[in-house]
PDB file of C-alpha atoms in Angstrom:
ATOM      1  CA  UNK A  10      25.488  15.276 237.745  1.00  0.00           C
ATOM      2  CA  UNK A  11      26.325  12.145 240.126  1.00  0.00           C
ATOM      3  CA  UNK A  12      27.086  13.317 243.709  1.00  0.00           C
ATOM      4  CA  UNK A  13      29.532  11.127 243.958  1.00  0.00           C
ATOM      5  CA  UNK A  14      32.618   9.527 241.752  1.00  0.00           C
ATOM      6  CA  UNK A  15      32.815   5.665 241.467  1.00  0.00           C
ATOM      7  CA  UNK A  16      36.775   6.359 241.327  1.00  0.00           C
ATOM      8  CA  UNK A  17      37.036   7.484 244.682  1.00  0.00           C
ATOM      9  CA  UNK A  18      39.807   5.605 246.587  1.00  0.00           C
ATOM     10  CA  UNK A  19      40.136   6.204 249.800  1.00  0.00           C
ATOM     11  CA  UNK A  20      36.677   6.236 251.998  1.00  0.00           C
ATOM     12  CA  UNK A  21      38.319   7.877 255.433  1.00  0.00           C
ATOM     13  CA  UNK A  22      39.707  10.697 253.006  1.00  0.00           C
ATOM     14  CA  UNK A  23      36.053  11.222 251.166  1.00  0.00           C
ATOM     15  CA  UNK A  24      34.491  11.582 254.816  1.00  0.00           C
ATOM     16  CA  UNK A  25      36.672  14.296 255.983  1.00  0.00           C
ATOM     17  CA  UNK A  26      36.134  15.866 252.931  1.00  0.00           C
ATOM     18  CA  UNK A  27      32.155  15.304 253.551  1.00  0.00           C
ATOM     19  CA  UNK A  28      32.799  16.699 256.946  1.00  0.00           C
ATOM     20  CA  UNK A  29      34.950  19.577 256.001  1.00  0.00           C
ATOM     21  CA  UNK A  30      32.520  20.547 253.364  1.00  0.00           C
ATOM     22  CA  UNK A  31      29.766  20.839 255.853  1.00  0.00           C
ATOM     23  CA  UNK A  32      31.175  21.921 258.627  1.00  0.00           C
ATOM     24  CA  UNK A  33      32.495  25.144 256.889  1.00  0.00           C
ATOM     25  CA  UNK A  34      28.928  25.628 255.646  1.00  0.00           C
ATOM     26  CA  UNK A  35      27.478  25.438 258.668  1.00  0.00           C
ATOM     27  CA  UNK A  36      30.089  28.082 259.995  1.00  0.00           C
ATOM     28  CA  UNK A  37      31.127  30.850 257.388  1.00  0.00           C
ATOM     29  CA  UNK A  38      28.041  30.155 254.670  1.00  0.00           C
ATOM     30  CA  UNK A  39      27.853  28.093 251.770  1.00  0.00           C
ATOM     31  CA  UNK A  40      29.013  31.418 249.285  1.00  0.00           C
ATOM     32  CA  UNK A  41      32.837  31.976 251.385  1.00  0.00           C
ATOM     33  CA  UNK A  42      33.162  27.623 251.131  1.00  0.00           C
ATOM     34  CA  UNK A  43      35.779  26.899 248.974  1.00  0.00           C
ATOM     35  CA  UNK A  44      37.197  23.702 247.346  1.00  0.00           C
ATOM     36  CA  UNK A  45      40.781  24.987 248.463  1.00  0.00           C
ATOM     37  CA  UNK A  46      39.177  25.773 252.029  1.00  0.00           C
ATOM     38  CA  UNK A  47      37.344  22.131 252.539  1.00  0.00           C
ATOM     39  CA  UNK A  48      40.734  20.232 251.562  1.00  0.00           C
ATOM     40  CA  UNK A  49      42.916  22.276 253.819  1.00  0.00           C
ATOM     41  CA  UNK A  50      40.058  21.534 256.704  1.00  0.00           C
ATOM     42  CA  UNK A  51      39.918  17.668 255.256  1.00  0.00           C
ATOM     43  CA  UNK A  52      44.098  16.971 254.828  1.00  0.00           C
ATOM     44  CA  UNK A  53      44.085  16.560 250.976  1.00  0.00           C
ATOM     45  CA  UNK A  54      44.864  18.100 248.255  1.00  0.00           C
ATOM     46  CA  UNK A  55      42.275  19.979 245.946  1.00  0.00           C
ATOM     47  CA  UNK A  56      42.727  17.969 242.970  1.00  0.00           C
ATOM     48  CA  UNK A  57      41.907  14.994 245.081  1.00  0.00           C
ATOM     49  CA  UNK A  58      38.450  16.698 245.461  1.00  0.00           C
ATOM     50  CA  UNK A  59      38.176  17.322 242.032  1.00  0.00           C
ATOM     51  CA  UNK A  60      38.822  13.671 241.054  1.00  0.00           C
ATOM     52  CA  UNK A  61      36.211  12.355 243.343  1.00  0.00           C
ATOM     53  CA  UNK A  62      33.384  15.801 242.913  1.00  0.00           C
ATOM     54  CA  UNK A  63      32.996  18.327 239.930  1.00  0.00           C
ATOM     55  CA  UNK A  64      31.887  20.918 242.205  1.00  0.00           C
ATOM     56  CA  UNK A  65      31.746  22.118 246.308  1.00  0.00           C
ATOM     57  CA  UNK A  66      27.716  21.817 245.694  1.00  0.00           C
ATOM     58  CA  UNK A  67      28.582  17.744 244.886  1.00  0.00           C
ATOM     59  CA  UNK A  68      30.159  17.548 248.063  1.00  0.00           C
ATOM     60  CA  UNK A  69      27.278  18.912 250.336  1.00  0.00           C
ATOM     61  CA  UNK A  70      24.868  16.708 248.115  1.00  0.00           C
ATOM     62  CA  UNK A  71      26.806  14.014 249.278  1.00  0.00           C
ATOM     63  CA  UNK A  72      26.572  14.975 252.705  1.00  0.00           C
ATOM     64  CA  UNK A  73      23.415  15.732 252.643  1.00  0.00           C
ATOM     65  CA  UNK A  74      22.166  12.424 251.606  1.00  0.00           C
ATOM     66  CA  UNK A  75      23.785  11.000 253.994  1.00  0.00           C
ATOM     67  CA  UNK A  76      22.655  13.316 256.621  1.00  0.00           C
ATOM     68  CA  UNK A  77      19.178  13.406 256.106  1.00  0.00           C
ATOM     69  CA  UNK A  78      17.611  10.131 256.874  1.00  0.00           C
ATOM     70  CA  UNK A  79      14.109  10.602 255.847  1.00  0.00           C
ATOM     71  CA  UNK A  80      12.355   7.516 254.534  1.00  0.00           C
ATOM     72  CA  UNK A  81      10.232   8.199 251.673  1.00  0.00           C
ATOM     73  CA  UNK A  82       7.851   5.109 253.005  1.00  0.00           C
ATOM     74  CA  UNK A  83       4.673   6.637 253.643  1.00  0.00           C
ATOM     75  CA  UNK A  84       2.473   5.571 256.319  1.00  0.00           C
ATOM     76  CA  UNK A  85      -0.836   3.556 255.648  1.00  0.00           C
ATOM     77  CA  UNK A  86      -3.018   3.322 258.659  1.00  0.00           C
ATOM     78  CA  UNK A  87      -6.283   3.435 256.068  1.00  0.00           C
ATOM     79  CA  UNK A  88      -6.716   6.878 257.071  1.00  0.00           C
ATOM     80  CA  UNK A  89      -4.883   9.260 254.223  1.00  0.00           C
ATOM     81  CA  UNK A  90      -5.445  12.470 255.860  1.00  0.00           C
ATOM     82  CA  UNK A  91      -3.821  11.388 259.127  1.00  0.00           C
ATOM     83  CA  UNK A  92      -0.999   9.644 257.177  1.00  0.00           C
ATOM     84  CA  UNK A  93      -0.088  12.615 255.269  1.00  0.00           C
ATOM     85  CA  UNK A  94       0.414  15.210 257.784  1.00  0.00           C
ATOM     86  CA  UNK A  95       2.200  12.806 260.028  1.00  0.00           C
ATOM     87  CA  UNK A  96       4.784  12.254 257.134  1.00  0.00           C
ATOM     88  CA  UNK A  97       4.782  15.914 256.342  1.00  0.00           C
ATOM     89  CA  UNK A  98       5.476  17.154 259.735  1.00  0.00           C
ATOM     90  CA  UNK A  99       8.035  14.548 259.959  1.00  0.00           C
ATOM     91  CA  UNK A 100       9.705  15.906 256.419  1.00  0.00           C
ATOM     92  CA  UNK A 101       9.063  19.830 258.753  1.00  0.00           C
ATOM     93  CA  UNK A 102      11.224  18.418 261.600  1.00  0.00           C
ATOM     94  CA  UNK A 103      13.929  17.216 259.357  1.00  0.00           C
ATOM     95  CA  UNK A 104      14.234  19.908 256.948  1.00  0.00           C
ATOM     96  CA  UNK A 105      14.022  22.612 260.550  1.00  0.00           C
ATOM     97  CA  UNK A 106      17.151  20.529 261.820  1.00  0.00           C
ATOM     98  CA  UNK A 107      20.194  23.018 261.921  1.00  0.00           C
ATOM     99  CA  UNK A 108      22.378  20.549 260.917  1.00  0.00           C
ATOM    100  CA  UNK A 109      20.815  20.167 257.784  1.00  0.00           C
ATOM    101  CA  UNK A 110      19.039  23.194 256.360  1.00  0.00           C
ATOM    102  CA  UNK A 111      21.703  25.433 255.757  1.00  0.00           C
ATOM    103  CA  UNK A 112      23.342  22.927 253.429  1.00  0.00           C
ATOM    104  CA  UNK A 113      19.432  22.318 252.132  1.00  0.00           C
ATOM    105  CA  UNK A 114      19.025  25.617 251.410  1.00  0.00           C
ATOM    106  CA  UNK A 115      22.237  26.034 249.561  1.00  0.00           C
ATOM    107  CA  UNK A 116      22.008  23.413 247.057  1.00  0.00           C
ATOM    108  CA  UNK A 117      18.552  24.654 246.123  1.00  0.00           C
ATOM    109  CA  UNK A 118      19.755  27.815 245.593  1.00  0.00           C
ATOM    110  CA  UNK A 119      22.976  26.468 243.814  1.00  0.00           C
ATOM    111  CA  UNK A 120      20.457  24.237 241.476  1.00  0.00           C
ATOM    112  CA  UNK A 121      19.032  27.247 240.682  1.00  0.00           C
ATOM    113  CA  UNK A 122      21.903  28.345 238.081  1.00  0.00           C
ATOM    114  CA  UNK A 123      23.349  24.620 237.748  1.00  0.00           C
ATOM    115  CA  UNK A 124      21.622  22.185 235.654  1.00  0.00           C
ATOM    116  CA  UNK A 125      23.641  19.269 236.347  1.00  0.00           C
ATOM    117  CA  UNK A 126      23.264  19.483 240.243  1.00  0.00           C
ATOM    118  CA  UNK A 127      19.066  20.567 239.702  1.00  0.00           C
ATOM    119  CA  UNK A 128      19.006  17.033 238.015  1.00  0.00           C
ATOM    120  CA  UNK A 129      21.243  15.334 240.575  1.00  0.00           C
ATOM    121  CA  UNK A 130      19.133  16.851 243.006  1.00  0.00           C
ATOM    122  CA  UNK A 131      16.076  15.483 241.809  1.00  0.00           C
ATOM    123  CA  UNK A 132      17.254  12.439 240.797  1.00  0.00           C
ATOM    124  CA  UNK A 133      19.265  11.280 244.289  1.00  0.00           C
ATOM    125  CA  UNK A 134      16.715  12.779 246.863  1.00  0.00           C
ATOM    126  CA  UNK A 135      13.563  14.878 245.669  1.00  0.00           C
ATOM    127  CA  UNK A 136      12.514  12.721 243.367  1.00  0.00           C
ATOM    128  CA  UNK A 137      12.316   9.842 245.645  1.00  0.00           C
ATOM    129  CA  UNK A 138      10.100  11.491 248.446  1.00  0.00           C
ATOM    130  CA  UNK A 139       7.817  13.192 245.857  1.00  0.00           C
ATOM    131  CA  UNK A 140       7.101   9.694 243.993  1.00  0.00           C
ATOM    132  CA  UNK A 141       5.915   7.883 247.187  1.00  0.00           C
ATOM    133  CA  UNK A 142       3.857  10.780 247.994  1.00  0.00           C
ATOM    134  CA  UNK A 143       2.293  11.031 244.287  1.00  0.00           C
ATOM    135  CA  UNK A 144       1.995   7.204 245.021  1.00  0.00           C
ATOM    136  CA  UNK A 145       0.377   7.103 248.512  1.00  0.00           C
ATOM    137  CA  UNK A 146      -2.513   9.676 247.014  1.00  0.00           C
ATOM    138  CA  UNK A 147      -2.924   6.843 244.810  1.00  0.00           C
ATOM    139  CA  UNK A 148      -3.678   4.385 246.895  1.00  0.00           C
ATOM    140  CA  UNK A 149      -5.803   7.036 248.819  1.00  0.00           C
ATOM    141  CA  UNK A 150      -7.970   7.385 245.634  1.00  0.00           C
ATOM    142  CA  UNK A 151      -8.508   3.655 244.719  1.00  0.00           C
ATOM    143  CA  UNK A 152      -9.968   3.818 247.950  1.00  0.00           C
ATOM    144  CA  UNK A 153     -11.957   6.739 247.289  1.00  0.00           C
ATOM    145  CA  UNK A 154     -10.406   9.478 249.782  1.00  0.00           C
ATOM    146  CA  UNK A 155      -9.297  11.379 247.650  1.00  0.00           C
ATOM    147  CA  UNK A 156     -10.969  12.584 244.446  1.00  0.00           C
ATOM    148  CA  UNK A 157     -10.110  10.175 241.573  1.00  0.00           C
ATOM    149  CA  UNK A 158      -9.629  12.980 239.255  1.00  0.00           C
ATOM    150  CA  UNK A 159      -7.158  14.584 240.605  1.00  0.00           C
ATOM    151  CA  UNK A 160      -3.473  14.716 239.500  1.00  0.00           C
ATOM    152  CA  UNK A 161      -1.162  12.731 242.133  1.00  0.00           C
ATOM    153  CA  UNK A 162       1.700  14.911 241.049  1.00  0.00           C
ATOM    154  CA  UNK A 163      -0.444  17.983 241.194  1.00  0.00           C
ATOM    155  CA  UNK A 164      -1.714  17.107 244.779  1.00  0.00           C
ATOM    156  CA  UNK A 165       1.920  16.249 245.763  1.00  0.00           C
ATOM    157  CA  UNK A 166       2.885  19.895 244.322  1.00  0.00           C
ATOM    158  CA  UNK A 167       0.170  21.957 246.535  1.00  0.00           C
ATOM    159  CA  UNK A 168       0.733  20.190 249.836  1.00  0.00           C
ATOM    160  CA  UNK A 169       4.552  20.173 249.810  1.00  0.00           C
ATOM    161  CA  UNK A 170       4.936  23.204 247.779  1.00  0.00           C
ATOM    162  CA  UNK A 171       3.397  25.162 250.458  1.00  0.00           C
ATOM    163  CA  UNK A 172       5.347  23.775 253.523  1.00  0.00           C
ATOM    164  CA  UNK A 173       8.299  24.315 250.839  1.00  0.00           C
ATOM    165  CA  UNK A 174       7.369  27.888 250.593  1.00  0.00           C
ATOM    166  CA  UNK A 175       7.059  28.477 254.072  1.00  0.00           C
ATOM    167  CA  UNK A 176      10.106  27.446 255.487  1.00  0.00           C
ATOM    168  CA  UNK A 177      12.637  28.395 252.108  1.00  0.00           C
ATOM    169  CA  UNK A 178      11.010  31.992 251.812  1.00  0.00           C
ATOM    170  CA  UNK A 179       9.919  33.092 254.699  1.00  0.00           C
ATOM    171  CA  UNK A 180      11.166  33.441 257.956  1.00  0.00           C
ATOM    172  CA  UNK A 181       8.616  31.014 259.216  1.00  0.00           C
ATOM    173  CA  UNK A 182       8.728  27.025 260.240  1.00  0.00           C
ATOM    174  CA  UNK A 183       6.512  25.065 258.547  1.00  0.00           C
ATOM    175  CA  UNK A 184       5.874  23.133 261.890  1.00  0.00           C
ATOM    176  CA  UNK A 185       2.981  20.316 262.720  1.00  0.00           C
ATOM    177  CA  UNK A 186       0.240  23.163 263.171  1.00  0.00           C
ATOM    178  CA  UNK A 187       1.003  24.229 259.512  1.00  0.00           C
ATOM    179  CA  UNK A 188       1.189  21.367 258.213  1.00  0.00           C
ATOM    180  CA  UNK A 189      -2.483  20.411 259.570  1.00  0.00           C
ATOM    181  CA  UNK A 190      -3.702  23.502 258.532  1.00  0.00           C
ATOM    182  CA  UNK A 191      -2.374  22.723 254.765  1.00  0.00           C
ATOM    183  CA  UNK A 192      -3.527  19.797 254.478  1.00  0.00           C
ATOM    184  CA  UNK A 193      -6.954  20.459 255.845  1.00  0.00           C
ATOM    185  CA  UNK A 194      -7.747  23.136 253.715  1.00  0.00           C
ATOM    186  CA  UNK A 195      -6.267  21.174 250.614  1.00  0.00           C
ATOM    187  CA  UNK A 196      -8.988  18.539 252.129  1.00  0.00           C
ATOM    188  CA  UNK A 197     -11.933  20.749 251.682  1.00  0.00           C
ATOM    189  CA  UNK A 198     -11.373  23.721 249.404  1.00  0.00           C
ATOM    190  CA  UNK A 199     -11.359  27.183 248.924  1.00  0.00           C
ATOM    191  CA  UNK A 200     -14.910  27.440 247.780  1.00  0.00           C
ATOM    192  CA  UNK A 201     -17.552  28.744 250.312  1.00  0.00           C
ATOM    193  CA  UNK A 202     -20.069  26.482 251.458  1.00  0.00           C
ATOM    194  CA  UNK A 203     -23.071  26.494 249.372  1.00  0.00           C
ATOM    195  CA  UNK A 204     -26.064  28.399 250.418  1.00  0.00           C
ATOM    196  CA  UNK A 205     -28.688  26.608 251.359  1.00  0.00           C
ATOM    197  CA  UNK A 206     -30.578  29.003 252.994  1.00  0.00           C
ATOM    198  CA  UNK A 207     -33.801  29.516 250.755  1.00  0.00           C
ATOM    199  CA  UNK A 208     -33.278  25.341 249.858  1.00  0.00           C
TER     200      UNK A 208
END
């Protein structure tokens, strides 16, 4: 599912639809948002919306893509730990934005039973960020800052999965302190230090 359809004629009307969908999601929650309600708020016919988007989720995805100004480029200061903390903290701040998070949470939930939306979220959004993270980890591996045998995709999931869990499944925020703790623990591991008292 593409978040938008190329035959869209009026950009002004399309923007009004996106704004209406995002405003309604913010006001009443995703479950109560309907194509009819979006159409009424935007001043267009619901058939117009269906010509441009297959569902209300696709409208919201368009809105998310236009609102979330997250640069997928990772900093590379030469210090991998500092760089990954900087990028993860920035992502957490944006995800915590009250104008972004309700829509993102709704789309994540909807994607669990909508395979097309699931794929569209990955293709248009999450996949780009995950790919950039894995690329930055590969650079760190070449510099000897991360174990060469570690799968960059798995490292990405380990780091970002913890932050997503905190934000999406608990009432707590994944703030900078939490991000720092995730990265520090991932870099040092869970094994206790070796007992050298007998040496």
